[in-house]
Tab-separated table of C-alpha atoms in Angstrom:
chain	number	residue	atom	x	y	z
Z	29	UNK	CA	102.665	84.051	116.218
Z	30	UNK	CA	101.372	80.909	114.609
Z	31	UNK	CA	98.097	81.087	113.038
Z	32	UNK	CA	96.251	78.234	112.332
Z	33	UNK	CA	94.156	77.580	109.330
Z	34	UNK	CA	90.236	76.815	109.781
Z	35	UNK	CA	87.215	76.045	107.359
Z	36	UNK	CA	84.184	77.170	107.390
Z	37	UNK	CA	81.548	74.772	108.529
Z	38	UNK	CA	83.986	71.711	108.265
Z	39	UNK	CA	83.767	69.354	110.574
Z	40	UNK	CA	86.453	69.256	113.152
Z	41	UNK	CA	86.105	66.766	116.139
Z	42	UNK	CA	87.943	67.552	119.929
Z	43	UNK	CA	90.349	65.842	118.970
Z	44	UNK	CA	91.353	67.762	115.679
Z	45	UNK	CA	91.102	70.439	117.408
Z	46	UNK	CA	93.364	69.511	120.158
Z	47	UNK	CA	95.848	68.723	117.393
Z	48	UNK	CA	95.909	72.056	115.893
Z	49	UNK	CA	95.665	74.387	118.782
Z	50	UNK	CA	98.448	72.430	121.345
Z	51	UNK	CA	96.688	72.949	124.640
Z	52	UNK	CA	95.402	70.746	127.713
Z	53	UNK	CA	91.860	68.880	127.108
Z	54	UNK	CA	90.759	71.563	129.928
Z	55	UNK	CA	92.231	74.486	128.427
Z	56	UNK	CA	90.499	73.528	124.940
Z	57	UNK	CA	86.796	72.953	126.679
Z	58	UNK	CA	87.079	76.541	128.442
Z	59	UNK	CA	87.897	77.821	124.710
Z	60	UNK	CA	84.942	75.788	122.647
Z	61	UNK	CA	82.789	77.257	125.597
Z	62	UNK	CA	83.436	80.617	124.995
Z	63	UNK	CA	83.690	80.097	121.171
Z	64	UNK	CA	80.249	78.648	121.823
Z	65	UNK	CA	78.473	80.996	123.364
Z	66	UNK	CA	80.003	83.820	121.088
Z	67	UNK	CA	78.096	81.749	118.060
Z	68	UNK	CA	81.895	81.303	116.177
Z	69	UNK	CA	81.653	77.256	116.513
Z	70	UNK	CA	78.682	75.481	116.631
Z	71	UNK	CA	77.815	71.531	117.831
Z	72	UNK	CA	77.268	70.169	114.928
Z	73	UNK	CA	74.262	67.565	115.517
Z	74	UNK	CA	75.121	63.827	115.625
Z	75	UNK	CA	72.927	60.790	114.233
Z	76	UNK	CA	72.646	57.920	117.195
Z	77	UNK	CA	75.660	56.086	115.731
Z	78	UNK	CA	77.759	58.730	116.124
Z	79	UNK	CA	76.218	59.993	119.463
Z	80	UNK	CA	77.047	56.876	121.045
Z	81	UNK	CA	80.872	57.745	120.308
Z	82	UNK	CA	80.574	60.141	123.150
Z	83	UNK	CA	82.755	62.827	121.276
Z	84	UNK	CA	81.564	65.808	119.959
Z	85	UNK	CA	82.126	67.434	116.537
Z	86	UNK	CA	82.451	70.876	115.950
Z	87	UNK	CA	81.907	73.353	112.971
Z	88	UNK	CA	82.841	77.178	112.365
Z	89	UNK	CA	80.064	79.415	111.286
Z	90	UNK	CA	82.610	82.538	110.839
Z	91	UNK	CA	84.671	83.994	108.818
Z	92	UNK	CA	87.678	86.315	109.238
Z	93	UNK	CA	90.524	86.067	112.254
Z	94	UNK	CA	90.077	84.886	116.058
Z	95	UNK	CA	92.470	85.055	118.965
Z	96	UNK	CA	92.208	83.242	121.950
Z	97	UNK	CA	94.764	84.310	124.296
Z	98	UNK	CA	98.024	83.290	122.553
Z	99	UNK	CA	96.349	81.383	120.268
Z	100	UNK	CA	95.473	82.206	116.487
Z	101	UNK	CA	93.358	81.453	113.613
Z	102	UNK	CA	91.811	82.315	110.560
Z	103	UNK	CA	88.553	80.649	109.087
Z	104	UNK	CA	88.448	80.409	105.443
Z	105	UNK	CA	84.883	80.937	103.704
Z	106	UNK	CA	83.540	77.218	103.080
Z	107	UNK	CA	83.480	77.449	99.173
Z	108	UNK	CA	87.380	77.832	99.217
Z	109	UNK	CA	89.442	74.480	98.247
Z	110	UNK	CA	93.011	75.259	98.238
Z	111	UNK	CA	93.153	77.495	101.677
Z	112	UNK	CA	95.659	75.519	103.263
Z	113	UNK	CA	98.352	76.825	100.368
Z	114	UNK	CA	97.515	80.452	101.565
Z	115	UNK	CA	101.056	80.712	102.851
Z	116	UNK	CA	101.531	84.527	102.614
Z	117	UNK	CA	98.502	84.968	103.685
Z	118	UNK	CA	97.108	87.373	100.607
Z	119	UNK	CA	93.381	85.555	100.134
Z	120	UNK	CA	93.029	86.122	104.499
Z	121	UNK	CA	94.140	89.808	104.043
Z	122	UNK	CA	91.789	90.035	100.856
Z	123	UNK	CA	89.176	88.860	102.798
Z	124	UNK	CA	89.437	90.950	105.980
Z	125	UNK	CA	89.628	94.200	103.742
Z	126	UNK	CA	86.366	93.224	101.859
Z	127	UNK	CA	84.441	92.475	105.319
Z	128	UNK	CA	85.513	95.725	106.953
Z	129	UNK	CA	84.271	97.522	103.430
Z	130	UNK	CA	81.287	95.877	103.982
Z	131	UNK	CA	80.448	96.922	107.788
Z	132	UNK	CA	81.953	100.239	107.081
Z	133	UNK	CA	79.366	100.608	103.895
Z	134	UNK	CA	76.716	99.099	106.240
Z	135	UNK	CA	77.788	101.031	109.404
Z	136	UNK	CA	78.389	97.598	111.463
Z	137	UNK	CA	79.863	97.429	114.442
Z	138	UNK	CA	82.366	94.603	114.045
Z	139	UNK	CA	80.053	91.644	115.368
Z	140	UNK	CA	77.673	93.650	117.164
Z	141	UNK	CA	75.694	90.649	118.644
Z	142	UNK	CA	78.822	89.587	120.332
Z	143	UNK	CA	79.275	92.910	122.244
Z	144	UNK	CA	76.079	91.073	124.071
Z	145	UNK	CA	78.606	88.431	125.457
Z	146	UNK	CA	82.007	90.584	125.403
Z	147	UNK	CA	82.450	94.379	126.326
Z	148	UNK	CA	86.039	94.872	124.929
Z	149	UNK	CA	87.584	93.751	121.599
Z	150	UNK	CA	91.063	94.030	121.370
Z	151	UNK	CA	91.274	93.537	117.507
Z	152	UNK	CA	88.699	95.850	116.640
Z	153	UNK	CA	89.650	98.633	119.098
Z	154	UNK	CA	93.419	98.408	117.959
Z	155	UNK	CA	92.161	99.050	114.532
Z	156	UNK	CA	90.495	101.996	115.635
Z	157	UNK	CA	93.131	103.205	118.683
Z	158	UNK	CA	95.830	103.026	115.960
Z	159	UNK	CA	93.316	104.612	112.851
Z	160	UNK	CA	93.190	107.461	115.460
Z	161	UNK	CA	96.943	107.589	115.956
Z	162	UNK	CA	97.691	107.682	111.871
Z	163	UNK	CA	95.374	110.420	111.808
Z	164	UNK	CA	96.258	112.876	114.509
Z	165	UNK	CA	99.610	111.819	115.713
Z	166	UNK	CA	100.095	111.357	119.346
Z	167	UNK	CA	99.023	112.899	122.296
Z	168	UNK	CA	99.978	116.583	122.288
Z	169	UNK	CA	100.567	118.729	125.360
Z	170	UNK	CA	101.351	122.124	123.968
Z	171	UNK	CA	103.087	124.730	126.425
Z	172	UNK	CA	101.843	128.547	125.518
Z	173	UNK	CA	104.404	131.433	126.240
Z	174	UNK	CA	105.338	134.275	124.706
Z	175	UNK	CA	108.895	135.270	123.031
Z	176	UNK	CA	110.584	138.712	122.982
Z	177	UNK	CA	111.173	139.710	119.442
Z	178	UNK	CA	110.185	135.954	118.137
Z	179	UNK	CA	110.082	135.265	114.917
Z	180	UNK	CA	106.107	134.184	115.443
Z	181	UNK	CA	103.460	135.922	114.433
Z	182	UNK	CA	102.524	139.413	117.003
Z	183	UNK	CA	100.417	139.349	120.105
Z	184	UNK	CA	99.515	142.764	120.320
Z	185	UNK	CA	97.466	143.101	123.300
Z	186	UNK	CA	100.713	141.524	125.217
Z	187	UNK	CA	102.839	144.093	123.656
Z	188	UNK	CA	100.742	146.910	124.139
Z	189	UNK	CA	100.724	146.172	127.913
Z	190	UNK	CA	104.302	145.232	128.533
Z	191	UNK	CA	106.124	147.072	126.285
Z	192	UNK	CA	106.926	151.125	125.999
Z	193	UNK	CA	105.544	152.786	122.961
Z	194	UNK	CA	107.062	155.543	121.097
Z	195	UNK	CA	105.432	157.758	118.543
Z	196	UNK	CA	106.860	159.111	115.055
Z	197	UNK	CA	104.422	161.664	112.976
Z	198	UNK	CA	101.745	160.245	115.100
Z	199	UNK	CA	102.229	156.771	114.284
Z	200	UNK	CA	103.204	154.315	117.270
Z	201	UNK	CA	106.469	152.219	117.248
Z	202	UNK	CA	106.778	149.035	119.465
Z	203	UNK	CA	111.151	148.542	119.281
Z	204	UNK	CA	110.093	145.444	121.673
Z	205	UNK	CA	107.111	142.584	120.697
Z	206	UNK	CA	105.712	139.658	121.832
Z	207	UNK	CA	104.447	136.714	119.870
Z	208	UNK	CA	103.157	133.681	121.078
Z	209	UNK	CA	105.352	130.369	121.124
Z	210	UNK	CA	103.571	127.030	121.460
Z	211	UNK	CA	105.929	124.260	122.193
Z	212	UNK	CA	105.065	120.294	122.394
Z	213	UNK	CA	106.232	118.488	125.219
Z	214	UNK	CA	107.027	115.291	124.334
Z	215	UNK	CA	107.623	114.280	128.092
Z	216	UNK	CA	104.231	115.226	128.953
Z	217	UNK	CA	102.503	112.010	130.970
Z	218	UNK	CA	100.147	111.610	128.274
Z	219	UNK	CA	102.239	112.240	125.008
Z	220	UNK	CA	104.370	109.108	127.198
Z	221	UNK	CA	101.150	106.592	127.987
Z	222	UNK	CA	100.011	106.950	124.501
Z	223	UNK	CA	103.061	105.842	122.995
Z	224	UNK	CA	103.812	102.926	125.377
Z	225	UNK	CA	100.207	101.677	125.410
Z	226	UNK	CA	100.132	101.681	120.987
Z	227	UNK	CA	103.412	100.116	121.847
Z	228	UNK	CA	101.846	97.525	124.227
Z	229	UNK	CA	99.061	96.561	121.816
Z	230	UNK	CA	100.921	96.030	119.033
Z	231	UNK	CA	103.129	93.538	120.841
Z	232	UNK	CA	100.379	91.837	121.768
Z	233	UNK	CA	98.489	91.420	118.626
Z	234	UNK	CA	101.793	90.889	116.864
Z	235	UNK	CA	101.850	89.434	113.247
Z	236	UNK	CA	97.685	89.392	113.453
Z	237	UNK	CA	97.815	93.179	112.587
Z	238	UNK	CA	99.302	92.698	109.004
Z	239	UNK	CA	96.321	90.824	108.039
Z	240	UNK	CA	94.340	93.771	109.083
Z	241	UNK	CA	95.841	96.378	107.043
Z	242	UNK	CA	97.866	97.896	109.975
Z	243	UNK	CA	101.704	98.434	110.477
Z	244	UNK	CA	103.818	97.410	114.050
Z	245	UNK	CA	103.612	100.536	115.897
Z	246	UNK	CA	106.992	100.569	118.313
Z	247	UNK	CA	107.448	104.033	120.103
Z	248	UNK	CA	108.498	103.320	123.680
Z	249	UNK	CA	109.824	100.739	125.398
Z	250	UNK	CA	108.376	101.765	128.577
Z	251	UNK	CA	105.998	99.686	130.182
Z	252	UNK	CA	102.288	101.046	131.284
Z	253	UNK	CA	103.287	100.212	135.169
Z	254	UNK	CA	105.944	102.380	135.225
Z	255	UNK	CA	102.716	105.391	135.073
Z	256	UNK	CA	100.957	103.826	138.230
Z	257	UNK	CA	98.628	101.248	138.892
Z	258	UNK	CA	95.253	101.519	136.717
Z	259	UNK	CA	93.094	103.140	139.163
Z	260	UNK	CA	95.844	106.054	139.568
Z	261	UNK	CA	96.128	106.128	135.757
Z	262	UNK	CA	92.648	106.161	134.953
Z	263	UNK	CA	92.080	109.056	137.484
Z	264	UNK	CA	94.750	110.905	136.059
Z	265	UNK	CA	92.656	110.272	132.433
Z	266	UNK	CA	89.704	111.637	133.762
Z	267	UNK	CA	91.464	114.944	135.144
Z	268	UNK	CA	92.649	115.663	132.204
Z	269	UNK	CA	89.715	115.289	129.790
Z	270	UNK	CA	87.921	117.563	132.678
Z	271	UNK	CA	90.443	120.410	131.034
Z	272	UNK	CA	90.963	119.506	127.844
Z	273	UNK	CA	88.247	120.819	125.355
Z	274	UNK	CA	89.577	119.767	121.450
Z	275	UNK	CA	87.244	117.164	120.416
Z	276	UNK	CA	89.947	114.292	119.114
Z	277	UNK	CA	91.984	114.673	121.899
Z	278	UNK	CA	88.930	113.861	123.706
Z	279	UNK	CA	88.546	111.105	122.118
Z	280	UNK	CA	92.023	109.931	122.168
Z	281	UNK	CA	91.432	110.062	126.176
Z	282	UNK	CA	88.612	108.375	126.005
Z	283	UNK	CA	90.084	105.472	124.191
Z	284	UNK	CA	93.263	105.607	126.311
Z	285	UNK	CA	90.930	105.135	129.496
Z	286	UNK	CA	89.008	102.433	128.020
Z	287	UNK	CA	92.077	100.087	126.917
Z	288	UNK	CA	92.842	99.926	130.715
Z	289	UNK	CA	89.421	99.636	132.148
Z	290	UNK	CA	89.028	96.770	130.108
Z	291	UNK	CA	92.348	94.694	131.463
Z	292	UNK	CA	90.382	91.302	132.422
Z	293	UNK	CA	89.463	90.355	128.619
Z	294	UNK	CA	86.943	87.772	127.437
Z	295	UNK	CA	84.978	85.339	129.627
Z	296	UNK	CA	86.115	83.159	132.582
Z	297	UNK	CA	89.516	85.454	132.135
Z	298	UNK	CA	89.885	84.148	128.789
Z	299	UNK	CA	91.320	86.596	126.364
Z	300	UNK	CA	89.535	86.503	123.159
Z	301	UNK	CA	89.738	89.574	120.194
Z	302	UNK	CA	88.043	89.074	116.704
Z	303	UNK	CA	87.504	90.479	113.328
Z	304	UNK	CA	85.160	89.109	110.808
Z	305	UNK	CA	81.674	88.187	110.384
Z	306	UNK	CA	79.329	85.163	111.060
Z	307	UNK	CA	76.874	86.447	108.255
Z	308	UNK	CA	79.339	86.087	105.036
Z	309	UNK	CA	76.318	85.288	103.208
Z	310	UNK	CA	74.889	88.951	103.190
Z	311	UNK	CA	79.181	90.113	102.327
Z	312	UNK	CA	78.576	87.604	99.295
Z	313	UNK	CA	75.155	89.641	98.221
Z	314	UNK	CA	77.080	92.850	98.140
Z	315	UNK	CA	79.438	91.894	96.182
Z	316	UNK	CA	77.329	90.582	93.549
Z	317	UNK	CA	75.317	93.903	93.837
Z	318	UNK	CA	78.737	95.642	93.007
Z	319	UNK	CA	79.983	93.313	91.065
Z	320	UNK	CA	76.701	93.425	88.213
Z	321	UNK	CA	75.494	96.751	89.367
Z	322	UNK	CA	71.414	96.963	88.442
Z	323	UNK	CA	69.422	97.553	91.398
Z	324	UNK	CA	66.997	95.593	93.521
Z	325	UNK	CA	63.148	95.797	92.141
Z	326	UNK	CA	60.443	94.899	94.270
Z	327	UNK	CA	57.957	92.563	92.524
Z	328	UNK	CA	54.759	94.853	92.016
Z	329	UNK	CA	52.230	91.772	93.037
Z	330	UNK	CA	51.477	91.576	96.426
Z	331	UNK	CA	49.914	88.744	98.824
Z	332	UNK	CA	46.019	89.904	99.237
Z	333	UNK	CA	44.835	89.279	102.684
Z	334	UNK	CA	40.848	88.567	103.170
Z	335	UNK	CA	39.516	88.871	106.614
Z	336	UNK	CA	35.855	89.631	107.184
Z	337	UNK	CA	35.187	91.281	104.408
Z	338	UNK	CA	38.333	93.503	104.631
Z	339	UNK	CA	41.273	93.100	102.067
Z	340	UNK	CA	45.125	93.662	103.180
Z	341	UNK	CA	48.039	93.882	101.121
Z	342	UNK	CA	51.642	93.144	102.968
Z	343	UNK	CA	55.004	92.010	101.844
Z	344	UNK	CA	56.410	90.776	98.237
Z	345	UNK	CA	59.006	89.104	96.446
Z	346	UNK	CA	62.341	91.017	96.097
Z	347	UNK	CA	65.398	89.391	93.848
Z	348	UNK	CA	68.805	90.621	94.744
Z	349	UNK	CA	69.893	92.021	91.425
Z	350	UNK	CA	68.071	93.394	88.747
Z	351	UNK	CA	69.159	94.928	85.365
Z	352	UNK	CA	66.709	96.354	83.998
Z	353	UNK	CA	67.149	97.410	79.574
Z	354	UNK	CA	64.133	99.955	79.388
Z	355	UNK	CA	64.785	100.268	75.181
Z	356	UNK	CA	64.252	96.555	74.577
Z	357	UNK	CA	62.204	95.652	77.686
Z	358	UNK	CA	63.956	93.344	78.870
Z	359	UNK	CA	65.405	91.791	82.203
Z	360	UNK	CA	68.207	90.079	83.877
Z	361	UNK	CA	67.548	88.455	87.463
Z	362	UNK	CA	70.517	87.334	89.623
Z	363	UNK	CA	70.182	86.022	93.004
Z	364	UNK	CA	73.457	85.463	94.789
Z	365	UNK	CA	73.733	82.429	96.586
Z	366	UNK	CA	76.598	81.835	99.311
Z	367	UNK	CA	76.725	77.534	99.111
Z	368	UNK	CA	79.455	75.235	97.734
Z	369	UNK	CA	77.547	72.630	95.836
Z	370	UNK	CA	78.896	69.156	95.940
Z	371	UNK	CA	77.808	66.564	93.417
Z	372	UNK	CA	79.149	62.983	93.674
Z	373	UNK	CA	77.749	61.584	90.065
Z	374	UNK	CA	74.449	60.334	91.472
Z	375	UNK	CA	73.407	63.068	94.585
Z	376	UNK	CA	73.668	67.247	95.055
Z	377	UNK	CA	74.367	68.084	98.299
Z	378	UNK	CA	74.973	71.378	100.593
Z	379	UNK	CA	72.818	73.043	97.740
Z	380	UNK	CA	70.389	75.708	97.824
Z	381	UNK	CA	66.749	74.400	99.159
Z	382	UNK	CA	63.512	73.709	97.113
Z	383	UNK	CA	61.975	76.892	98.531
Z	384	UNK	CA	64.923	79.061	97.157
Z	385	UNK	CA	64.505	77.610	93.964
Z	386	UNK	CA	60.650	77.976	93.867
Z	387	UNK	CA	61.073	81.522	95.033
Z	388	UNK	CA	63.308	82.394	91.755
Z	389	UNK	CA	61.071	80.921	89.461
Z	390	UNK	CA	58.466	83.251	90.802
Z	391	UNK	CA	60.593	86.119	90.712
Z	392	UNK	CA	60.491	85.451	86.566
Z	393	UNK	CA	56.826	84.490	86.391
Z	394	UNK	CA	56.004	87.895	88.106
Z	395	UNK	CA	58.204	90.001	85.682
Z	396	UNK	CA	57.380	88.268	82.543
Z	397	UNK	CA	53.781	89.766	83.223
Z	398	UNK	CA	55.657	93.144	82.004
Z	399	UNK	CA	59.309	92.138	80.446
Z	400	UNK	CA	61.004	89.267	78.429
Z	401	UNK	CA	63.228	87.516	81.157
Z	402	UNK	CA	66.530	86.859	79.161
Z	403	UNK	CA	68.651	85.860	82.342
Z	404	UNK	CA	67.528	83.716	85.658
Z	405	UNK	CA	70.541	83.164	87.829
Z	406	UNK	CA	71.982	81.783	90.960
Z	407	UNK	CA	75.423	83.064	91.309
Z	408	UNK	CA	77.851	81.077	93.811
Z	409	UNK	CA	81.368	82.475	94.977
Z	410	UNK	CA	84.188	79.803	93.244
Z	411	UNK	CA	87.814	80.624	94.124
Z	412	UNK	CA	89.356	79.121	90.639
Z	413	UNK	CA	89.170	81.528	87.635
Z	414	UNK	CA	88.137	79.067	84.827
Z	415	UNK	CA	85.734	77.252	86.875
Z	416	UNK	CA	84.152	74.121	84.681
Z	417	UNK	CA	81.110	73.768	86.687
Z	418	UNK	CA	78.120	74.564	84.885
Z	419	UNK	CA	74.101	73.392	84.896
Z	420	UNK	CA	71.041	74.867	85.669
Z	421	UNK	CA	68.419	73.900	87.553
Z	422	UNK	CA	64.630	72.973	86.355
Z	423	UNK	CA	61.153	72.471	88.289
Z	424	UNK	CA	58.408	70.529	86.169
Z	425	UNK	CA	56.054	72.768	87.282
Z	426	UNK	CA	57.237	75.530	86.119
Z	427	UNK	CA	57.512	74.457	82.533
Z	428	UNK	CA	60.102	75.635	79.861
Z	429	UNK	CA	62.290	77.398	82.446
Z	430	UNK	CA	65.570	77.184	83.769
Z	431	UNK	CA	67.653	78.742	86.717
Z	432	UNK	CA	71.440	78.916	85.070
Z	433	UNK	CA	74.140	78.743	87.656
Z	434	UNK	CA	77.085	80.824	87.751
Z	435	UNK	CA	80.166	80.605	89.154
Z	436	UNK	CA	82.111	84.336	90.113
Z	437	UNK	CA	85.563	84.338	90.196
Z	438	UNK	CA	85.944	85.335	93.970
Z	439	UNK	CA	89.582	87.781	93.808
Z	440	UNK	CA	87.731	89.215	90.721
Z	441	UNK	CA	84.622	90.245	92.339
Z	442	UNK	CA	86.403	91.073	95.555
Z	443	UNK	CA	88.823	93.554	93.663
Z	444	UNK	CA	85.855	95.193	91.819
Z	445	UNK	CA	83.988	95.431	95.412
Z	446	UNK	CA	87.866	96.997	96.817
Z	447	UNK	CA	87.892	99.873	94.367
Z	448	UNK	CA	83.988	100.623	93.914
């Protein structure tokens, strides 16, 4: 399967995107609708020049892997400038590791708001469906009987019952025994529907699951009609999870049944399956927190509220990262910031705001009240390893201090984040 390659928040327009995904004009609105109201693309807003045009422009506000029906693709992180040489793929599957890290560390549901417009996500319950497979194997149906003289291990009561005893000095001796044998059928209805619906996922996430961490599962080539149609299938679930009391084959049920209640995927019949996150930002502010260790350290000052007479206290300042050196009182502040400055000679652009930058200069005055502040920082994610860009950033009224910016080596700080 082909899978395109996307930017963050760049500005694609129908047409570009008509280009790169090969469909009909109508087949492309019914995808930008859904894509819409799943908060992946947004409209970008026009000025009255280019509203006059009549044609809209779009931007990505994701990051990570989307399918849409047999279509593919993967949207880079905005700061990135050579994603279009990512031919093998390694920065995507970097990236998909570190987000699912991150929700696992976080306990997130992959996109939870979007389970608001979709019920079912193919991508993230294949991830799970086949987690659970690599973990307990498939389906079993064991058969209990016993064997005469077996080699297993005795079931007295049964031989006490059904076989003659005979006594010497007192003692009894069984010449016959039973012992229980517990044999897997591997023809068993279930064993069979596990294996041919892994096999029927796989095939239809294809090459997508590689970027996820996950191997091509291929153990049947039957086809999940050849069980009955869903209704008789499902029923047939729900019998057996009536009788069957071991909690992760419970739970392997339970999955089974809800793969094929949920056979009409996406919206408007559209099948859609994701894995990533709209909020890289807060991924980005992890990593730093990894990356430079410290801790966060709410500032001790505190807004004072006076109302009629009565004074109220609420809410403070808190930097992302502080290190903290108790012996020589001193401190290091770090604030991670997820933009990808652009500077043209004359104008900064796509930088953070005036309030940001306010806010970290506060962050120091506060602490200097109790520490020498040897570091103020914005850090920014930069995908080359020697990056050149340096400066800092100064406010007049905040005289005699400076905000250094720093730019992380992203595939350093992402392995760091990988093995902490």
């Amino acid at each position: 399967m082909k899978i395109i390659n996307l930017q963050e928040l760049k500005r694609y327009s129908f047409d570009d995107l008509l280009s790169l995904f090969g469909v009909s004009k109508d087949k492309l609105s019914e995808i930008i609708k859904n894509l819409l109201a799943l908060g992946v693309v947004k409209l970008v807003v026009q000025n009255q020049l280019q509203q006059s045009s009549h044609k809209n422009i779009y931007a990505f506000t994701y990051v990570g892997v989307v399918m849409v029906d047999n279509i593919c693709f993967a949207v880079y992180p905005k700061y990135l400038q050579n994603y279009q040489n990512d031919n093998n793929r390694s920065i995507l599957k970097t990236l998909i590791k570190v987000i699912k890290k991150y929700e696992h560390k976080k306990h997130i549901q992959n996109l939870g708001s979007f389970d608001e417009c979709f019920n079912f996500n193919l991508l993230s319950f294949a991830i799970s469906f086949i987690k659970d497979y690599a973990t307990y194997g498939l389906y079993e149906h064991k058969k209990q009987f016993f064997d005469l003289n077996g080699d297993n291990e005795i079931h007295w009561d049964k031989t006490m019952s059904d076989t003659s005893v005979y006594f010497s000095n007192n003692a009894p001796i069984y010449l016959d025994t039973f012992s229980i044998n517990k044999k897997i059928n591997e023809r068993n209805y279930f064993t069979r529907l596990h294996a041919a619906m892994l096999s029927e996922i796989c095939d239809k996430l294809g090459d997508i699951l590689t970027l996820v961490g996950l191997k091509h599962i291929r153990l049947s080539d039957e086809k999940l009609s050849c069980f009955g149609d869903t209704n008789y299938i499902v029923k047939q679930i729900e019998r057996e999870l009536s009788r069957q009391f071991v909690t992760y084959r419970q739970n392997t049920l339970k999955m089974m049944k809800k793969y094929l209640s949920n056979s009409d995927y996406g919206m408007g019949g559209e099948f859609i399956s994701f894995v990533g996150t709209s909020s890289f930002h807060m991924v980005w502010e992890d990593i730093c927190k990894v990356y430079f260790g410290g801790n966060k350290k709410p500032i001790e000052q505190k807004p004072k509220w006076y109302i009629n007479g009565i004074v109220c206290e609420k809410d403070t300042l808190e930097p992302d990262i502080i290190i903290e050196n108790k012996d020589e009182n001193t401190i290091e502040i770090y604030d991670a910031k997820y933009y990808d400055i652009k500077f043209d000679g004359k104008t900064v652009y796509q930088n953070p705001g005036v309030g940001d930058v306010i806010k970290q200069f506060c962050y120091q005055l506060s602490y200097e009240k109790t520490y020498k502040v040897i570091k103020n920082i914005f850090v920014f994610p930069s995908d080359t390893e020697n990056n050149q860009n340096e400066g800092f950033v100064e406010f007049e009224i905040f005289e005699g201090k400076k905000i250094h910016l720093l730019y992380l080596y992203d595939q350093e700080a992402f392995e760091r984040y990988l093995k902490s």
